mmCIF file of C-alpha atoms in Angstrom:
data_model
loop_
_atom_site.group_PDB
_atom_site.id
_atom_site.type_symbol
_atom_site.label_atom_id
_atom_site.label_comp_id
_atom_site.label_asym_id
_atom_site.label_seq_id
_atom_site.Cartn_x
_atom_site.Cartn_y
_atom_site.Cartn_z
ATOM 1 C CA UNK A 1192 153.473 94.767 -44.084
ATOM 2 C CA UNK A 1193 152.104 98.258 -43.595
ATOM 3 C CA UNK A 1194 151.784 98.877 -39.812
ATOM 4 C CA UNK A 1195 148.406 100.559 -40.246
ATOM 5 C CA UNK A 1196 147.143 97.476 -42.074
ATOM 6 C CA UNK A 1197 148.520 95.216 -39.330
ATOM 7 C CA UNK A 1198 146.840 97.347 -36.647
ATOM 8 C CA UNK A 1199 143.484 97.338 -38.420
ATOM 9 C CA UNK A 1200 143.683 93.578 -38.972
ATOM 10 C CA UNK A 1201 144.479 93.001 -35.312
ATOM 11 C CA UNK A 1202 141.641 95.266 -34.142
ATOM 12 C CA UNK A 1203 139.177 93.521 -36.475
ATOM 13 C CA UNK A 1204 140.294 90.135 -35.170
ATOM 14 C CA UNK A 1205 140.219 91.173 -31.508
ATOM 15 C CA UNK A 1206 136.695 92.558 -31.534
ATOM 16 C CA UNK A 1207 135.344 89.739 -33.705
ATOM 17 C CA UNK A 1208 136.631 87.281 -31.089
ATOM 18 C CA UNK A 1209 135.290 89.429 -28.249
ATOM 19 C CA UNK A 1210 131.844 89.656 -29.833
ATOM 20 C CA UNK A 1211 131.590 85.974 -30.791
ATOM 21 C CA UNK A 1212 133.287 84.151 -27.886
ATOM 22 C CA UNK A 1213 135.234 86.121 -25.268
ATOM 23 C CA UNK A 1214 136.960 83.013 -23.905
ATOM 24 C CA UNK A 1215 138.865 82.754 -27.177
ATOM 25 C CA UNK A 1216 140.690 85.988 -26.360
ATOM 26 C CA UNK A 1217 143.016 83.850 -24.219
ATOM 27 C CA UNK A 1218 145.117 83.220 -27.331
ATOM 28 C CA UNK A 1219 145.933 86.946 -27.545
ATOM 29 C CA UNK A 1220 147.399 87.431 -24.040
ATOM 30 C CA UNK A 1221 150.405 86.002 -22.197
ATOM 31 C CA UNK A 1222 151.389 85.705 -18.522
ATOM 32 C CA UNK A 1223 152.997 89.154 -18.423
ATOM 33 C CA UNK A 1224 150.018 90.848 -20.080
ATOM 34 C CA UNK A 1225 148.249 93.634 -18.194
ATOM 35 C CA UNK A 1226 144.680 94.866 -18.522
ATOM 36 C CA UNK A 1227 143.241 97.950 -16.855
ATOM 37 C CA UNK A 1228 139.473 97.803 -17.301
ATOM 38 C CA UNK A 1229 137.668 100.934 -16.118
ATOM 39 C CA UNK A 1230 140.435 101.479 -13.591
ATOM 40 C CA UNK A 1231 140.643 97.875 -12.353
ATOM 41 C CA UNK A 1232 144.101 96.315 -12.855
ATOM 42 C CA UNK A 1233 144.398 92.693 -13.914
ATOM 43 C CA UNK A 1234 147.430 90.627 -14.937
ATOM 44 C CA UNK A 1235 147.937 87.326 -16.763
ATOM 45 C CA UNK A 1236 145.851 85.424 -19.298
ATOM 46 C CA UNK A 1237 143.554 83.658 -16.846
ATOM 47 C CA UNK A 1238 142.686 86.711 -14.779
ATOM 48 C CA UNK A 1239 142.204 88.873 -17.859
ATOM 49 C CA UNK A 1240 139.942 86.396 -19.627
ATOM 50 C CA UNK A 1241 138.196 85.749 -16.299
ATOM 51 C CA UNK A 1242 137.357 89.435 -16.099
ATOM 52 C CA UNK A 1243 136.190 89.738 -19.707
ATOM 53 C CA UNK A 1244 134.035 86.601 -19.669
ATOM 54 C CA UNK A 1245 132.366 87.715 -16.450
ATOM 55 C CA UNK A 1246 131.267 91.135 -17.709
ATOM 56 C CA UNK A 1247 127.525 91.524 -17.087
ATOM 57 C CA UNK A 1248 126.264 90.814 -20.591
ATOM 58 C CA UNK A 1249 126.036 87.719 -22.774
ATOM 59 C CA UNK A 1250 126.209 89.380 -26.158
ATOM 60 C CA UNK A 1251 127.725 92.565 -27.469
ATOM 61 C CA UNK A 1252 128.869 94.220 -30.680
ATOM 62 C CA UNK A 1253 131.814 96.589 -31.020
ATOM 63 C CA UNK A 1254 131.613 99.226 -33.750
ATOM 64 C CA UNK A 1255 134.988 100.812 -34.439
ATOM 65 C CA UNK A 1256 135.221 104.510 -35.329
ATOM 66 C CA UNK A 1257 138.984 105.209 -35.334
ATOM 67 C CA UNK A 1258 142.211 103.181 -35.233
ATOM 68 C CA UNK A 1259 145.572 104.937 -34.772
ATOM 69 C CA UNK A 1260 148.891 103.129 -34.501
ATOM 70 C CA UNK A 1261 152.558 103.919 -33.917
ATOM 71 C CA UNK A 1262 155.653 101.741 -33.412
ATOM 72 C CA UNK A 1263 156.540 101.706 -29.705
ATOM 73 C CA UNK A 1264 160.312 101.222 -29.885
ATOM 74 C CA UNK A 1265 163.211 98.995 -30.978
ATOM 75 C CA UNK A 1266 161.598 95.779 -29.658
ATOM 76 C CA UNK A 1267 159.127 95.849 -32.556
ATOM 77 C CA UNK A 1268 156.073 96.660 -30.448
ATOM 78 C CA UNK A 1269 153.069 98.544 -31.751
ATOM 79 C CA UNK A 1270 150.713 100.922 -29.947
ATOM 80 C CA UNK A 1271 147.127 100.816 -31.184
ATOM 81 C CA UNK A 1272 144.550 103.385 -30.048
ATOM 82 C CA UNK A 1273 140.917 102.592 -30.803
ATOM 83 C CA UNK A 1274 137.699 104.507 -30.311
ATOM 84 C CA UNK A 1275 134.243 103.170 -30.996
ATOM 85 C CA UNK A 1276 130.918 102.203 -29.538
ATOM 86 C CA UNK A 1277 129.685 99.081 -27.811
ATOM 87 C CA UNK A 1278 126.149 97.861 -28.445
ATOM 88 C CA UNK A 1279 124.538 95.688 -25.787
ATOM 89 C CA UNK A 1280 121.317 93.772 -26.599
ATOM 90 C CA UNK A 1281 118.221 95.436 -25.285
ATOM 91 C CA UNK A 1282 120.021 98.730 -24.678
ATOM 92 C CA UNK A 1283 118.791 101.611 -26.774
ATOM 93 C CA UNK A 1284 121.988 103.675 -26.503
ATOM 94 C CA UNK A 1285 125.455 102.473 -27.474
ATOM 95 C CA UNK A 1286 128.286 102.912 -24.978
ATOM 96 C CA UNK A 1287 131.216 104.889 -26.319
ATOM 97 C CA UNK A 1288 134.695 103.631 -25.468
ATOM 98 C CA UNK A 1289 138.413 104.165 -26.025
ATOM 99 C CA UNK A 1290 140.912 101.332 -25.819
ATOM 100 C CA UNK A 1291 144.694 101.169 -26.022
ATOM 101 C CA UNK A 1292 146.616 98.017 -27.002
ATOM 102 C CA UNK A 1293 150.406 97.604 -26.881
ATOM 103 C CA UNK A 1294 151.142 94.661 -29.155
ATOM 104 C CA UNK A 1295 154.388 92.720 -28.965
ATOM 105 C CA UNK A 1296 155.627 90.431 -31.758
ATOM 106 C CA UNK A 1297 155.700 86.667 -31.199
ATOM 107 C CA UNK A 1298 158.391 84.338 -32.619
ATOM 108 C CA UNK A 1299 155.660 82.870 -34.846
ATOM 109 C CA UNK A 1300 155.322 86.225 -36.657
ATOM 110 C CA UNK A 1301 152.100 87.245 -34.973
ATOM 111 C CA UNK A 1302 151.345 89.661 -32.108
ATOM 112 C CA UNK A 1303 150.066 89.335 -28.574
ATOM 113 C CA UNK A 1304 148.617 91.986 -26.277
ATOM 114 C CA UNK A 1305 151.125 93.069 -23.643
ATOM 115 C CA UNK A 1306 149.241 96.158 -22.426
ATOM 116 C CA UNK A 1307 145.497 96.753 -22.660
ATOM 117 C CA UNK A 1308 143.644 99.752 -21.223
ATOM 118 C CA UNK A 1309 139.875 100.174 -21.642
ATOM 119 C CA UNK A 1310 137.771 103.212 -20.730
ATOM 120 C CA UNK A 1311 134.176 104.081 -21.395
ATOM 121 C CA UNK A 1312 133.678 107.624 -22.648
ATOM 122 C CA UNK A 1313 130.776 109.089 -20.709
ATOM 123 C CA UNK A 1314 128.984 112.049 -22.229
ATOM 124 C CA UNK B 377 158.534 105.879 -7.005
ATOM 125 C CA UNK B 378 154.982 104.599 -7.459
ATOM 126 C CA UNK B 379 154.281 104.496 -11.237
ATOM 127 C CA UNK B 380 150.754 105.860 -10.769
ATOM 128 C CA UNK B 381 152.182 108.903 -8.993
ATOM 129 C CA UNK B 382 154.784 109.385 -11.712
ATOM 130 C CA UNK B 383 152.093 109.146 -14.376
ATOM 131 C CA UNK B 384 149.807 111.652 -12.662
ATOM 132 C CA UNK B 385 152.694 114.059 -12.130
ATOM 133 C CA UNK B 386 153.670 113.824 -15.783
ATOM 134 C CA UNK B 387 150.108 114.347 -16.984
ATOM 135 C CA UNK B 388 149.697 117.417 -14.802
ATOM 136 C CA UNK B 389 153.004 118.858 -16.001
ATOM 137 C CA UNK B 390 152.127 118.163 -19.639
ATOM 138 C CA UNK B 391 148.719 119.842 -19.566
ATOM 139 C CA UNK B 392 149.861 122.734 -17.382
ATOM 140 C CA UNK B 393 152.593 123.410 -19.947
ATOM 141 C CA UNK B 394 150.115 122.983 -22.822
ATOM 142 C CA UNK B 395 147.638 125.379 -21.255
ATOM 143 C CA UNK B 396 150.249 127.983 -20.244
ATOM 144 C CA UNK B 397 152.585 127.994 -23.253
ATOM 145 C CA UNK B 398 152.405 125.245 -25.843
ATOM 146 C CA UNK B 399 155.842 126.090 -27.262
ATOM 147 C CA UNK B 400 157.409 124.868 -24.013
ATOM 148 C CA UNK B 401 156.228 121.330 -24.773
ATOM 149 C CA UNK B 402 159.284 121.025 -27.030
ATOM 150 C CA UNK B 403 161.418 119.784 -24.125
ATOM 151 C CA UNK B 404 159.126 116.786 -23.644
ATOM 152 C CA UNK B 405 159.747 115.361 -27.134
ATOM 153 C CA UNK B 406 162.854 114.052 -28.880
ATOM 154 C CA UNK B 407 163.778 113.450 -32.514
ATOM 155 C CA UNK B 408 162.237 109.958 -32.550
ATOM 156 C CA UNK B 409 158.998 111.138 -30.946
ATOM 157 C CA UNK B 410 155.793 110.558 -32.890
ATOM 158 C CA UNK B 411 152.445 112.266 -32.518
ATOM 159 C CA UNK B 412 149.151 111.428 -34.201
ATOM 160 C CA UNK B 413 146.696 114.290 -33.713
ATOM 161 C CA UNK B 414 143.182 113.490 -34.925
ATOM 162 C CA UNK B 415 144.684 111.076 -37.434
ATOM 163 C CA UNK B 416 147.437 113.414 -38.647
ATOM 164 C CA UNK B 417 150.993 112.085 -38.087
ATOM 165 C CA UNK B 418 154.005 114.177 -37.018
ATOM 166 C CA UNK B 419 157.530 113.256 -36.001
ATOM 167 C CA UNK B 420 160.189 115.114 -34.028
ATOM 168 C CA UNK B 421 159.913 118.067 -31.614
ATOM 169 C CA UNK B 422 159.871 120.813 -34.264
ATOM 170 C CA UNK B 423 157.046 119.301 -36.301
ATOM 171 C CA UNK B 424 155.045 118.236 -33.247
ATOM 172 C CA UNK B 425 155.275 121.594 -31.502
ATOM 173 C CA UNK B 426 154.513 123.415 -34.746
ATOM 174 C CA UNK B 427 151.298 121.413 -35.005
ATOM 175 C CA UNK B 428 150.329 122.132 -31.392
ATOM 176 C CA UNK B 429 151.163 125.837 -31.478
ATOM 177 C CA UNK B 430 149.332 126.060 -34.812
ATOM 178 C CA UNK B 431 146.029 124.785 -33.409
ATOM 179 C CA UNK B 432 143.242 127.297 -34.017
ATOM 180 C CA UNK B 433 142.876 128.689 -30.511
ATOM 181 C CA UNK B 434 144.946 130.968 -28.313
ATOM 182 C CA UNK B 435 143.844 129.755 -24.920
ATOM 183 C CA UNK B 436 142.615 126.465 -23.587
ATOM 184 C CA UNK B 437 142.211 124.519 -20.370
ATOM 185 C CA UNK B 438 142.465 120.749 -20.010
ATOM 186 C CA UNK B 439 140.417 119.139 -17.226
ATOM 187 C CA UNK B 440 141.496 115.537 -16.605
ATOM 188 C CA UNK B 441 138.933 112.868 -15.709
ATOM 189 C CA UNK B 442 140.943 109.629 -15.719
ATOM 190 C CA UNK B 443 144.624 108.610 -15.811
ATOM 191 C CA UNK B 444 145.592 104.941 -16.274
ATOM 192 C CA UNK B 445 149.185 103.729 -16.525
ATOM 193 C CA UNK B 446 151.069 100.496 -17.121
ATOM 194 C CA UNK B 447 154.764 99.660 -17.591
ATOM 195 C CA UNK B 448 155.431 99.078 -21.299
ATOM 196 C CA UNK B 449 158.290 96.601 -21.072
ATOM 197 C CA UNK B 450 161.839 95.959 -19.810
ATOM 198 C CA UNK B 451 163.204 99.282 -21.113
ATOM 199 C CA UNK B 452 161.427 101.137 -18.283
ATOM 200 C CA UNK B 453 158.821 102.801 -20.475
ATOM 201 C CA UNK B 454 155.390 103.754 -19.227
ATOM 202 C CA UNK B 455 152.077 103.904 -21.038
ATOM 203 C CA UNK B 456 149.709 106.613 -19.818
ATOM 204 C CA UNK B 457 146.093 106.756 -21.000
ATOM 205 C CA UNK B 458 144.196 109.937 -20.248
ATOM 206 C CA UNK B 459 140.613 111.037 -20.724
ATOM 207 C CA UNK B 460 139.281 114.481 -20.022
ATOM 208 C CA UNK B 461 137.801 117.678 -21.339
ATOM 209 C CA UNK B 462 139.189 120.627 -23.211
ATOM 210 C CA UNK B 463 137.685 124.044 -22.674
ATOM 211 C CA UNK B 464 138.365 126.624 -25.344
ATOM 212 C CA UNK B 465 137.988 130.328 -24.573
ATOM 213 C CA UNK B 466 134.588 131.613 -25.701
ATOM 214 C CA UNK B 467 133.160 128.141 -26.360
ATOM 215 C CA UNK B 468 130.136 127.111 -24.293
ATOM 216 C CA UNK B 469 130.637 123.349 -24.530
ATOM 217 C CA UNK B 470 133.732 121.388 -23.550
ATOM 218 C CA UNK B 471 135.388 119.091 -26.058
ATOM 219 C CA UNK B 472 135.941 115.551 -24.743
ATOM 220 C CA UNK B 473 139.224 113.835 -25.572
ATOM 221 C CA UNK B 474 141.345 110.744 -24.979
ATOM 222 C CA UNK B 475 145.125 110.764 -25.232
ATOM 223 C CA UNK B 476 147.789 108.075 -25.089
ATOM 224 C CA UNK B 477 151.390 108.812 -24.067
ATOM 225 C CA UNK B 478 154.290 106.351 -24.156
ATOM 226 C CA UNK B 479 156.969 107.758 -21.868
ATOM 227 C CA UNK B 480 160.600 106.652 -22.054
ATOM 228 C CA UNK B 481 163.061 107.366 -19.228
ATOM 229 C CA UNK B 482 165.902 109.852 -19.807
ATOM 230 C CA UNK B 483 169.405 109.437 -18.323
ATOM 231 C CA UNK B 484 168.616 112.384 -16.007
ATOM 232 C CA UNK B 485 165.840 110.399 -14.327
ATOM 233 C CA UNK B 486 162.974 112.131 -16.095
ATOM 234 C CA UNK B 487 160.751 111.004 -19.019
ATOM 235 C CA UNK B 488 160.200 112.127 -22.578
ATOM 236 C CA UNK B 489 157.213 111.414 -24.829
ATOM 237 C CA UNK B 490 158.130 108.808 -27.445
ATOM 238 C CA UNK B 491 154.536 108.221 -28.619
ATOM 239 C CA UNK B 492 151.560 110.563 -28.398
ATOM 240 C CA UNK B 493 148.097 109.872 -29.838
ATOM 241 C CA UNK B 494 145.224 112.356 -29.399
ATOM 242 C CA UNK B 495 141.570 111.857 -30.317
ATOM 243 C CA UNK B 496 138.496 113.941 -29.625
ATOM 244 C CA UNK B 497 135.547 111.915 -28.321
ATOM 245 C CA UNK B 498 132.463 113.070 -30.159
ATOM 246 C CA UNK B 499 129.151 112.636 -28.385
#
């Protein structure tokens, strides 16, 4: 399958899960997974999902502007670089963000997130 | 050596080289290296450096705001996620950008850029 299509499908799936029920993101991380969220480093499924489900908003909507991807090496990994905006209810202005995912293949033919780095883009 | 220190040192070296003489970036890429610059894909040092030296400005200055890094897997690679600003000579407003590097160790104990993704962050 075309890597760009795989990357876009993953990104669509990730943010749909995030925006509907963040706890369900647990299926996309494993014990070795790492998240750096606005400079804070977190490792492992529980800690990562703990961080994401405790962010100070109940609802949100990600709007994706760009998705770039490249293969990361012989292990079959894929780097995905996303930029977009995050709409929080009641907030007039959207927050702009960039996010990097390093996806690793699973034996089942899917991908999980090994590396995840999130940064807001302040004006 | 502390990965965060390695990442910061690399980032400084990369942008100092970019801002002083873009052609010298050629030593940081190898034949398998890939760059996506504002959605445009290039592979290999010659093509990548041709793109960078062909950008429509003579002088520029990168000012780095954030540097995040994570190990990318057992092969010793390192993912570095940068955000910052780019000042072009004669332009009043800075351009904001995000850039992702995937660094792979060389036998000499240094790193080369295997993956490079650059995106401007429009306000």
